[in-house]
Short mmCIF file of C-alpha atoms in Angstrom, two decimals:
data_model
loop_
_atom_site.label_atom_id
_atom_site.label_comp_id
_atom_site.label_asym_id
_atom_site.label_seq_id
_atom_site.Cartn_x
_atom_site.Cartn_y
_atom_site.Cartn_z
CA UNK A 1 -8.79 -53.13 33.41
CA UNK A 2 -5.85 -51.56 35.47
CA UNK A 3 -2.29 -52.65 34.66
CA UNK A 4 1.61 -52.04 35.65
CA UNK A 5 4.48 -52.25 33.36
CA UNK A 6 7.85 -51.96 34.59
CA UNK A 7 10.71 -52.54 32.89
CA UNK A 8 12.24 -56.17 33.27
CA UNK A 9 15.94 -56.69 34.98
CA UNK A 10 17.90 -57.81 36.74
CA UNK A 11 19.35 -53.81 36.87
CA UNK A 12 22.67 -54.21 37.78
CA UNK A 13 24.68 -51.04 39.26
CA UNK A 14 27.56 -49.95 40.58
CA UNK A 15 27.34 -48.58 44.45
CA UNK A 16 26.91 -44.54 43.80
CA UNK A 17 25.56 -45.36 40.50
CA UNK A 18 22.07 -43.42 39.52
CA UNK A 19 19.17 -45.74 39.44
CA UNK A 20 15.97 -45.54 37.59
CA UNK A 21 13.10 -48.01 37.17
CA UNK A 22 10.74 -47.14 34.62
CA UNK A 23 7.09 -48.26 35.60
CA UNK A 24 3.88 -47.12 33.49
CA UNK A 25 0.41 -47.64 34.36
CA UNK A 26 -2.97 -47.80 32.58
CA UNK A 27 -5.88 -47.18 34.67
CA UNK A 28 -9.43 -45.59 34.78
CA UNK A 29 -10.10 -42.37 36.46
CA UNK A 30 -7.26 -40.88 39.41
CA UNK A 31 -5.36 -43.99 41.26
CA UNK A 32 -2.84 -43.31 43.62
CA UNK A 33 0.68 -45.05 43.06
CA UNK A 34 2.75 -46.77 45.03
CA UNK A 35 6.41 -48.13 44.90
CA UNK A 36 7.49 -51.65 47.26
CA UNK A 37 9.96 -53.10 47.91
CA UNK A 38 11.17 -57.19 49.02
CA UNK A 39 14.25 -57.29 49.94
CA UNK A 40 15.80 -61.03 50.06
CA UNK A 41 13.79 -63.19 52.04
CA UNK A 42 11.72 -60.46 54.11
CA UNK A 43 7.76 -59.09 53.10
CA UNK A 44 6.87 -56.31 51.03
CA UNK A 45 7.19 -52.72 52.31
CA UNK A 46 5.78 -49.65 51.08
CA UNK A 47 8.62 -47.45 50.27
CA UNK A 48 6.86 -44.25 48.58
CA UNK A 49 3.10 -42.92 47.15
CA UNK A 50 2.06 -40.86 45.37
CA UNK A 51 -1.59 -39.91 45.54
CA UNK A 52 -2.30 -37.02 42.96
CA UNK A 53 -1.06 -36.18 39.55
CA UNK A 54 2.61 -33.99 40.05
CA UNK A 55 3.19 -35.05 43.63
CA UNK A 56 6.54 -36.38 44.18
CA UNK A 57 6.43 -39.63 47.08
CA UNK A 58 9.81 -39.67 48.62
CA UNK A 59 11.86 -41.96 51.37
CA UNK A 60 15.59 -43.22 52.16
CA UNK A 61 16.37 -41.05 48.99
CA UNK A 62 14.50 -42.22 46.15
CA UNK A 63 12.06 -40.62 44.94
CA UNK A 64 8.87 -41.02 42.12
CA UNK A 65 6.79 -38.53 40.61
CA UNK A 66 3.32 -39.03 39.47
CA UNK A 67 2.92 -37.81 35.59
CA UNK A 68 -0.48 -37.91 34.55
CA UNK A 69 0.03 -36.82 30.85
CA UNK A 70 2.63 -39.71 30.16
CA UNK A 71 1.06 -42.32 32.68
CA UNK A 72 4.30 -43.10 34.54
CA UNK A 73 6.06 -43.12 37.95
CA UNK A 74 9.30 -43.87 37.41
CA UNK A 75 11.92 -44.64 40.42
CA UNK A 76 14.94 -42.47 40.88
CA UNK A 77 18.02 -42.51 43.48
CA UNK A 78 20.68 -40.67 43.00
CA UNK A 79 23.19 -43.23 44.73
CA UNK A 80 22.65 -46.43 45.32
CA UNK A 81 23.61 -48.89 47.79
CA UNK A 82 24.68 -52.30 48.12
CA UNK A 83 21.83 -52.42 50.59
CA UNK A 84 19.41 -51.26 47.99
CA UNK A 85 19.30 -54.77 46.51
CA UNK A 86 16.15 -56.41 46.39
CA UNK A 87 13.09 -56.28 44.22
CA UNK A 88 11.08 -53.13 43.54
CA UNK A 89 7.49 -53.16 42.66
CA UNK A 90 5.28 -50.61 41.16
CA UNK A 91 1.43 -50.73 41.67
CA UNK A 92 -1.51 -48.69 41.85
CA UNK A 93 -4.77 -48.22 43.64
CA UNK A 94 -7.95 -47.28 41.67
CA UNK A 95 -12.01 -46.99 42.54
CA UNK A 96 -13.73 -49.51 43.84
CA UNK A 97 -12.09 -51.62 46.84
CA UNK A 98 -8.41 -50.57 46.47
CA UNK A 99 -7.32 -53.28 45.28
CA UNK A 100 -3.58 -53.05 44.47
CA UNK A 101 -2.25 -54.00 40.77
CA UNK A 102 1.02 -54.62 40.36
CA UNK A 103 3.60 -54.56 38.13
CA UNK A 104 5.91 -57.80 37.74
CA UNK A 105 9.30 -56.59 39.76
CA UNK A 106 12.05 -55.55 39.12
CA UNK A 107 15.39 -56.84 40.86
CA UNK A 108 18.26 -54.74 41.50
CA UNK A 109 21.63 -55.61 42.01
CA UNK A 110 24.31 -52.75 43.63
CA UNK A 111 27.98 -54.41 43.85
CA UNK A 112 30.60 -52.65 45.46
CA UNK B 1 4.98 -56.41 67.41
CA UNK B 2 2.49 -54.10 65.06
CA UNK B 3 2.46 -55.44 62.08
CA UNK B 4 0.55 -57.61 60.21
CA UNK B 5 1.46 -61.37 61.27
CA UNK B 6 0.80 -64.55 58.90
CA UNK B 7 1.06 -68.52 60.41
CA UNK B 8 2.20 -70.63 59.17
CA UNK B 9 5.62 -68.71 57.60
CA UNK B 10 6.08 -72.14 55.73
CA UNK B 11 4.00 -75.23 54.61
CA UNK B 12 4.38 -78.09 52.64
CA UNK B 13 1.70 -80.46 52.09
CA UNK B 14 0.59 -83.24 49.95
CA UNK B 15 -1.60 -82.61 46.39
CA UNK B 16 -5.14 -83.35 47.79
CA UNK B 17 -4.97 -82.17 51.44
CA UNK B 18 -6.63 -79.19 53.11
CA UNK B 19 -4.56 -76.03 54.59
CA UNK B 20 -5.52 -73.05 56.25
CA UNK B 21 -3.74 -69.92 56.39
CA UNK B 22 -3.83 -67.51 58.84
CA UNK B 23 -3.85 -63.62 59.16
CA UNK B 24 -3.74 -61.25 62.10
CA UNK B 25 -3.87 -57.55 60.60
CA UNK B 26 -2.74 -54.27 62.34
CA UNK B 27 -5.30 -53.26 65.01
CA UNK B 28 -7.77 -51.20 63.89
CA UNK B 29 -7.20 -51.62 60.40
CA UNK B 30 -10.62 -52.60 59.23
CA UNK B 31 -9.64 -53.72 55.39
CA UNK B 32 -7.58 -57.05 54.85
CA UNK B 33 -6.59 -58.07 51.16
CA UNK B 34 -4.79 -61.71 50.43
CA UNK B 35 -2.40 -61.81 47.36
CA UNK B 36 -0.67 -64.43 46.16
CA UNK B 37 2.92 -64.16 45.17
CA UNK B 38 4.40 -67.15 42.40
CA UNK B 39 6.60 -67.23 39.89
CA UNK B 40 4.66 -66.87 36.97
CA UNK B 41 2.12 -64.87 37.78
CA UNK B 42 3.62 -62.56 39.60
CA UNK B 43 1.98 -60.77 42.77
CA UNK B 44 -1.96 -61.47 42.26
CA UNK B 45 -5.10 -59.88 44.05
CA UNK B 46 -7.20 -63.00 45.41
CA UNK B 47 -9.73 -61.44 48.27
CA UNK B 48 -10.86 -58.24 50.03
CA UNK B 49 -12.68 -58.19 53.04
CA UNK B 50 -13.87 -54.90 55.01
CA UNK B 51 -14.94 -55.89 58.03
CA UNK B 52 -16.10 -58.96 58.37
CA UNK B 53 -17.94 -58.75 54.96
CA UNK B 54 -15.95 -59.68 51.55
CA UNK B 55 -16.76 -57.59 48.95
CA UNK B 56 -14.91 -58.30 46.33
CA UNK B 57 -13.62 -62.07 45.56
CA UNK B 58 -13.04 -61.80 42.17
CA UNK B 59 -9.48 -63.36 42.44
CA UNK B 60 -10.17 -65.86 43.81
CA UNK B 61 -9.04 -69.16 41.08
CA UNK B 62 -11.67 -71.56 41.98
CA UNK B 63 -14.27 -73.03 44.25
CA UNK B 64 -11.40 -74.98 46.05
CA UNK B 65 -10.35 -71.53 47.77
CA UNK B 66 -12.36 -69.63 50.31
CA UNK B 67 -11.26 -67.27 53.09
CA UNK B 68 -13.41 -65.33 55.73
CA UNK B 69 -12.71 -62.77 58.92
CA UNK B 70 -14.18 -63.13 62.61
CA UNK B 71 -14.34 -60.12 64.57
CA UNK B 72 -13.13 -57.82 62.02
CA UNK B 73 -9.82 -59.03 62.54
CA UNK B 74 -8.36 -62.47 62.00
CA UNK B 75 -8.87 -63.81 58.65
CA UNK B 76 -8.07 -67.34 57.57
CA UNK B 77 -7.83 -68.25 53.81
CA UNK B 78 -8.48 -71.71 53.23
CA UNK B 79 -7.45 -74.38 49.92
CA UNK B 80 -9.19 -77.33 49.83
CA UNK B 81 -8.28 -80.57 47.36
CA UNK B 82 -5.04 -78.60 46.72
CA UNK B 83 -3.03 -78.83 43.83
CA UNK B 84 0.76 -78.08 42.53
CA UNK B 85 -0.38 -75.09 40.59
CA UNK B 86 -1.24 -73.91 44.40
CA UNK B 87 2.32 -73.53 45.31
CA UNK B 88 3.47 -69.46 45.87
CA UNK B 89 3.91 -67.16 48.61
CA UNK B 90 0.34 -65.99 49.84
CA UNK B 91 0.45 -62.53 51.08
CA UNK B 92 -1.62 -60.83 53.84
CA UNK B 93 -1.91 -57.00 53.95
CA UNK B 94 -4.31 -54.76 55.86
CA UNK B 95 -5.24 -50.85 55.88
CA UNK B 96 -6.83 -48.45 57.54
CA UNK B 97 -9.47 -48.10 55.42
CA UNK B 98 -10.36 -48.75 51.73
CA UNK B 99 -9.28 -45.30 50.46
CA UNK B 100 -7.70 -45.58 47.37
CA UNK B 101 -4.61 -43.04 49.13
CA UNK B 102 -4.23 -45.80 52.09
CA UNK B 103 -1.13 -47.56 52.03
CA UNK B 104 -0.98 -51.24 52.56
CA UNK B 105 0.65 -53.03 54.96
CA UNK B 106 1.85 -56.66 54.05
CA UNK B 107 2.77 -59.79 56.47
CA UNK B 108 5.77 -61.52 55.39
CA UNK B 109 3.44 -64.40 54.00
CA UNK B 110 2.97 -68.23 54.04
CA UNK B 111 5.38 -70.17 51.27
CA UNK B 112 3.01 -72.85 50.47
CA UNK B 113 4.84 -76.01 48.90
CA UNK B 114 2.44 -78.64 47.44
CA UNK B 115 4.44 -82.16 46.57
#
């Protein structure tokens, strides 16, 4: 079946550090990917997709691209935030009912 | 507001009783999924419905759980006999359709607390 692997944190940065979140997926035919996040004690929001292999989903300036021959969507920002902290999810929607499938989280912490 | 909206935002109940939870999607969204969010499991799928007709209930953990949608809108998912093992965050989200390219939108959920 479909799965999400992201790598495990807590991530802890610096403010203006560069982030990345690795997240690799296995999954039958052409899903599109998504990144959420939670930030502490609010609901999931969709921060970026991606919907076909090489597009790059972008917003509040990270971005993920969709790489078919390695199976990954990582997350990059260039400069992070105190604000960024929170928990970031990867997941993906294949055939059927769209069911999401997500990875298990992974929390970032930005201190000043 | 737009968004999707979940009631109760917290519950805590005794092992053994009955809750419902409740699930008012975006308007005109005609697919609603429930999750459920806990600490070792992670974020789980539990139930699709398009429409008023659920498809897919393969997450579903037992016979104790059921959920259904009136009016191709509100949904209610519903534990009976519950149990400890019961306790997470249970997550609403609707879209606009079941496309695989259609993002979801989640409610803030219900924190379910069985004692």
């Amino acid at each position: 079946g479909d799965s999400v692997t992201q790598m495990e944190g807590p991530v802890t940065l610096s403010e203006e550090a560069f982030l990345t979140i690795n997240c690799t997926y296995t999954a039958t035919g052409y899903p599109s990917l998504f990144w959420y996040v939670q930030y502490p004690g609010e609901g999931l929001q969709l921060l970026l997709k991606a919907t076909k292999a090489d597009d790059k989903g972008s917003n509040k300036g990270f971005e993920a691209t969709y790489r078919k021959e390695t199976t990954s969507f990582h997350l990059e920002k260039g400069s992070v935030q105190v604000s960024d902290s929170a928990v970031y999810f990867c997941a993906l929607s294949g055939s059927g009912y769209s069911t999401l499938t997500f990875g298990k989280g992974t929390m970032l912490l930005v201190s000043p | 507001g737009a968004g999707v909206s979940q009631s109760p935002s917290n519950k805590v109940t005794e092992k053994g009783k009955d809750v419902e939870l409740r699930c008012d999607p975006i308007s005109g969204h005609t697919a609603l999924y429930w999750y459920r969010q806990s600490l070792g499991q992670g974020l789980e799928f539990l139930i699709y419905f398009q429409g008023n007709s659920a498809p897919d209930k393969s997450g579903l953990p037992s016979d104790r759980f059921s959920a259904e949608r009136t009016g191709g809108s509100v949904s209610t998912l519903t534990i009976q006999r519950t149990q400890q093992e019961d306790s997470a965050v249970y997550l609403c989200a609707s879209s606009l359709d079941r496309g695989i390219s259609q993002p979801q939108h989640f409610g803030d959920g219900t924190r379910l607390s069985i004692l």
